[in-house]
Amino acid sequence: MSGIEHLEEDARRRLKACEIQRGKLGRPTPQELYWAGYLDALCQVQGKSVASNVNWASEGVTRMMSRERVASRIREEVLKCRACKLGELREERKEAGENITAVPGRGPLRTPLMLVGEAPGAQEEIDGIPFCGKAGQLLDQIVGGIGFTMNHVRIANTVNCRPPGNRNPAPEETHSCARYLRWDILNVDPKVIIALGSCAVAWFKGHPVKITQERGKPFTWEHITVVPTFHPAYLLRPNGREQMPVVEQDFALALDLLRRDDGQ
């Protein structure tokens, strides 16, 4: 049984317990609404029909439509953004004839797991899709190790334009893009975020960090658990390959956190 199937089985068990409670009260409880929505989200990212019996006509469907509208608005804003030097440089390069674009987040809008990286690379700014290059291929393999696929998770970066020479984003650049990432995260409202690399972890912490000291140590941002780990691009370097087992451990930790009772 895959990781996401384990989560689905657990959600079904919790929802069944809530339905018993509903029978006593004569109405859905907040816990039942939560687990019904969570179960439906897990089914949707697997391409299955929604599984709960809760009537979402007044709440769930409206909320999903709202998420779609918010995601569309974020995408529109990102694609035309010139709030920092990266956006200005992107437009200058486009005017010079380069076929590049900003790179908004991608993936389902109802999912328990989100990945946040640092910045788009060369292939990403051509295709307009985060993590579609070599680092993304490795990330797909790592995500598969916990029973998910890249189509099961929401993926975004701290900045939406490629920094020159693939350098780390500057603080003023991540600050300019912060509203888009925050908007995206709160729109999806995942249970767990895996922060890939020091820049991503620093975004959540609000100050510079050393990823070697932070990885594998979960913390809370807003109401969401964040698990820091190495960026997959680092693992592609000769001196980074030895860190692959600890990254796999960090992803397994994220899966374990997803399975735990979060008090809902």
Coordinates of C-alpha atoms in Angstrom, one line a residue:
M1 CA 0.0 0.0 0.0
S2 CA 1.4 3.4 -1.0
G3 CA 1.9 6.3 1.4
I4 CA -1.1 8.2 0.0
E5 CA -3.3 5.0 0.2
H6 CA -2.3 4.7 3.9
L7 CA -3.5 8.3 4.5
E8 CA -6.7 7.6 2.6
E9 CA -7.3 4.5 4.8
D10 CA -6.7 6.5 8.0
A11 CA -9.0 9.3 6.8
R12 CA -11.8 6.8 6.1
R13 CA -11.4 5.3 9.6
R14 CA -11.6 8.7 11.3
L15 CA -14.5 9.8 9.1
K16 CA -16.4 6.6 10.1
A17 CA -16.0 7.4 13.7
C18 CA -17.2 11.0 13.1
E19 CA -20.3 9.6 11.3
I20 CA -21.2 7.6 14.3
Q21 CA -21.0 10.8 16.4
R22 CA -23.2 12.5 13.8
G23 CA -25.8 9.8 14.4
K24 CA -25.9 10.8 18.0
L25 CA -26.0 14.6 17.5
G26 CA -28.2 14.6 14.3
R27 CA -25.8 16.9 12.5
P28 CA -22.2 16.8 11.1
T29 CA -19.5 17.8 13.5
P30 CA -16.6 20.1 12.6
Q31 CA -14.3 17.1 12.8
E32 CA -16.5 15.2 10.3
L33 CA -16.4 18.2 7.9
Y34 CA -12.6 18.3 8.3
W35 CA -12.0 14.6 7.6
A36 CA -14.6 14.5 4.8
G37 CA -12.8 17.3 3.0
Y38 CA -9.4 15.7 3.7
L39 CA -10.6 12.4 2.3
D40 CA -12.1 14.0 -0.8
A41 CA -8.8 15.8 -1.4
L42 CA -6.8 12.6 -1.2
C43 CA -9.2 10.9 -3.6
Q44 CA -9.1 13.9 -6.0
V45 CA -5.3 13.9 -6.2
Q46 CA -5.4 10.1 -7.0
G47 CA -8.0 10.7 -9.8
K48 CA -10.7 8.9 -7.8
S49 CA -14.3 10.0 -7.3
V50 CA -14.9 11.9 -4.0
A51 CA -15.5 9.4 -1.2
S52 CA -17.3 11.2 1.6
N53 CA -21.1 11.4 2.0
V54 CA -21.1 15.0 3.4
N55 CA -23.1 17.5 1.4
W56 CA -20.5 20.0 0.2
A57 CA -23.0 22.1 -1.9
S58 CA -22.8 25.0 0.5
E59 CA -19.2 24.7 1.7
G60 CA -16.9 22.3 -0.1
V61 CA -17.8 23.1 -3.7
T62 CA -17.9 26.8 -3.0
R63 CA -14.5 26.5 -1.3
M64 CA -13.0 24.6 -4.2
M65 CA -14.3 27.1 -6.7
S66 CA -12.7 29.8 -4.5
R67 CA -9.4 28.0 -4.6
E68 CA -9.5 27.8 -8.3
R69 CA -10.2 31.5 -8.6
V70 CA -7.4 32.3 -6.2
A71 CA -4.9 30.1 -8.0
S72 CA -5.8 31.7 -11.3
R73 CA -5.3 35.1 -9.9
I74 CA -1.9 34.2 -8.4
R75 CA -0.8 32.8 -11.8
E76 CA -1.9 36.0 -13.6
E77 CA -0.1 38.2 -11.1
V78 CA 3.1 36.1 -11.2
L79 CA 3.3 36.0 -15.0
K80 CA 3.2 39.8 -15.3
C81 CA 5.1 40.7 -12.1
R82 CA 8.0 43.2 -12.3
A83 CA 8.2 44.0 -8.6
C84 CA 12.0 43.2 -8.4
K85 CA 15.1 43.1 -10.6
L86 CA 14.3 39.4 -11.5
G87 CA 11.0 40.4 -13.0
E88 CA 12.6 43.4 -14.9
L89 CA 15.4 41.2 -16.2
R90 CA 12.9 38.5 -17.3
E91 CA 11.0 41.1 -19.4
E92 CA 14.2 42.5 -20.8
R93 CA 15.2 39.0 -21.9
K94 CA 11.8 38.3 -23.4
E95 CA 12.0 41.6 -25.4
A96 CA 15.4 40.5 -26.6
G97 CA 13.8 37.4 -28.1
E98 CA 14.3 34.8 -25.4
N99 CA 11.4 32.3 -24.9
I100 CA 11.2 32.4 -21.1
T101 CA 8.5 33.0 -18.5
A102 CA 7.9 33.3 -14.8
V103 CA 7.2 30.1 -13.1
P104 CA 4.0 29.9 -10.9
G105 CA 3.3 27.0 -8.6
R106 CA 1.7 23.8 -9.9
G107 CA -0.2 20.9 -8.6
P108 CA -3.5 20.1 -7.0
L109 CA -5.2 22.7 -4.9
R110 CA -6.5 20.2 -2.3
T111 CA -3.6 18.1 -1.1
P112 CA -2.1 17.4 2.3
L113 CA 1.5 17.8 1.1
M114 CA 3.3 20.8 -0.5
L115 CA 6.9 21.2 -1.6
V116 CA 8.6 24.6 -1.6
G117 CA 11.9 25.1 -3.4
E118 CA 14.2 28.1 -4.0
A119 CA 14.0 29.3 -7.6
P120 CA 13.3 28.1 -11.1
G121 CA 16.3 26.8 -13.2
A122 CA 17.0 27.0 -16.9
Q123 CA 14.6 24.4 -18.0
E124 CA 11.8 25.6 -15.7
E125 CA 11.9 29.2 -17.0
I126 CA 11.5 27.8 -20.6
D127 CA 8.6 25.4 -19.8
G128 CA 7.0 27.6 -17.1
I129 CA 6.8 24.6 -14.7
P130 CA 8.6 24.2 -11.4
F131 CA 10.9 21.2 -11.0
C132 CA 10.7 19.9 -14.6
G133 CA 14.5 19.7 -15.0
K134 CA 17.1 17.2 -13.7
A135 CA 16.5 18.2 -10.1
G136 CA 12.7 17.6 -10.7
Q137 CA 13.4 14.2 -12.0
L138 CA 15.3 13.3 -8.9
L139 CA 12.6 14.8 -6.7
D140 CA 10.0 12.7 -8.5
Q141 CA 12.0 9.6 -7.5
I142 CA 12.2 10.8 -3.9
V143 CA 8.5 11.6 -3.7
G144 CA 7.7 8.2 -5.2
G145 CA 9.6 6.6 -2.3
I146 CA 6.9 7.7 0.1
G147 CA 4.1 6.5 -2.2
F148 CA 3.2 9.9 -3.8
T149 CA 3.8 11.2 -7.3
M150 CA 4.5 14.8 -8.4
N151 CA 0.9 15.0 -9.4
H152 CA -0.2 14.4 -5.8
V153 CA 1.6 17.4 -4.3
R154 CA 1.6 21.2 -4.7
I155 CA 5.0 22.6 -5.8
A156 CA 6.2 26.2 -5.6
N157 CA 9.3 28.3 -5.1
T158 CA 10.3 31.2 -3.0
V159 CA 10.8 33.3 -6.2
N160 CA 9.1 32.8 -9.5
C161 CA 11.9 34.0 -11.9
R162 CA 15.3 32.5 -12.5
P163 CA 18.1 34.4 -10.8
P164 CA 21.1 35.0 -13.2
G165 CA 23.6 32.2 -13.1
N166 CA 21.3 30.1 -10.9
R167 CA 22.5 32.1 -7.9
N168 CA 20.5 32.0 -4.7
P169 CA 17.7 34.6 -4.6
A170 CA 18.5 37.8 -2.8
P171 CA 16.5 38.8 0.3
E172 CA 14.8 41.7 -1.6
E173 CA 13.8 39.2 -4.3
T174 CA 12.2 36.7 -1.9
H175 CA 10.5 39.6 -0.2
S176 CA 9.0 40.8 -3.4
C177 CA 7.7 37.3 -4.2
A178 CA 6.6 36.5 -0.6
R179 CA 3.0 37.5 -1.1
Y180 CA 2.6 35.0 -4.0
L181 CA 4.0 32.1 -2.0
R182 CA 2.1 32.9 1.1
W183 CA -1.1 33.3 -0.9
D184 CA -0.5 29.9 -2.6
I185 CA 0.2 28.1 0.6
L186 CA -2.8 29.5 2.5
N187 CA -5.0 28.8 -0.6
V188 CA -4.0 25.1 -0.6
D189 CA -3.7 24.8 3.2
P190 CA -1.6 21.6 3.3
K191 CA -0.9 19.7 6.5
V192 CA 2.8 19.4 5.9
I193 CA 5.3 21.4 3.7
I194 CA 8.7 20.1 2.8
A195 CA 11.1 23.0 2.5
L196 CA 13.9 22.2 -0.1
G197 CA 17.1 23.9 0.7
S198 CA 18.4 26.7 2.9
C199 CA 16.6 29.5 1.0
A200 CA 13.2 27.8 1.4
V201 CA 13.8 27.1 5.0
A202 CA 15.0 30.7 5.6
W203 CA 11.8 32.0 4.0
F204 CA 9.7 30.2 6.6
K205 CA 12.0 31.0 9.5
G206 CA 12.4 34.7 8.6
H207 CA 16.2 34.6 8.9
P208 CA 19.2 33.0 7.2
V209 CA 19.8 29.3 8.2
K210 CA 22.3 26.5 7.6
I211 CA 20.5 23.6 6.0
T212 CA 23.0 21.2 7.6
Q213 CA 21.8 22.3 11.0
E214 CA 18.0 22.6 10.2
R215 CA 17.3 19.5 8.1
G216 CA 15.1 16.8 9.7
K217 CA 13.9 19.2 12.4
P218 CA 10.2 20.0 11.9
F219 CA 8.8 23.4 13.0
T220 CA 5.5 25.2 12.7
W221 CA 4.7 28.0 10.3
E222 CA 1.3 29.5 10.8
H223 CA -0.6 26.3 11.6
I224 CA 1.4 24.1 9.1
T225 CA 4.2 21.7 9.9
V226 CA 7.4 22.4 7.9
V227 CA 10.1 19.7 7.4
P228 CA 13.4 21.1 6.2
T229 CA 15.7 19.0 3.9
F230 CA 18.3 19.4 1.2
H231 CA 17.4 20.7 -2.2
P232 CA 17.5 18.0 -4.9
A233 CA 19.8 20.1 -7.0
Y234 CA 22.4 19.7 -4.2
L235 CA 22.1 15.9 -4.4
L236 CA 23.1 16.0 -8.0
R237 CA 26.5 17.5 -7.1
P238 CA 29.4 15.1 -6.4
N239 CA 29.6 16.2 -2.8
G240 CA 25.9 16.0 -2.3
R241 CA 25.1 12.4 -3.3
E242 CA 26.0 11.1 0.1
Q243 CA 23.0 13.1 1.5
M244 CA 20.4 11.1 -0.4
P245 CA 19.7 8.7 2.5
V246 CA 19.0 11.6 4.9
V247 CA 16.7 13.3 2.4
E248 CA 14.8 10.1 2.1
Q249 CA 14.6 10.0 5.9
D250 CA 13.2 13.5 5.9
F251 CA 10.5 12.7 3.4
A252 CA 9.6 9.6 5.4
L253 CA 9.3 11.9 8.5
A254 CA 7.0 14.1 6.5
L255 CA 4.8 11.1 5.7
D256 CA 4.8 10.1 9.3
L257 CA 3.7 13.6 10.3
L258 CA 0.9 13.4 7.8
R259 CA -0.3 10.2 9.4
R260 CA -0.4 11.5 12.9
D261 CA -3.5 12.9 14.6
D262 CA -3.2 16.7 14.3
G263 CA -6.0 17.2 16.8
Q264 CA -8.7 18.0 14.2

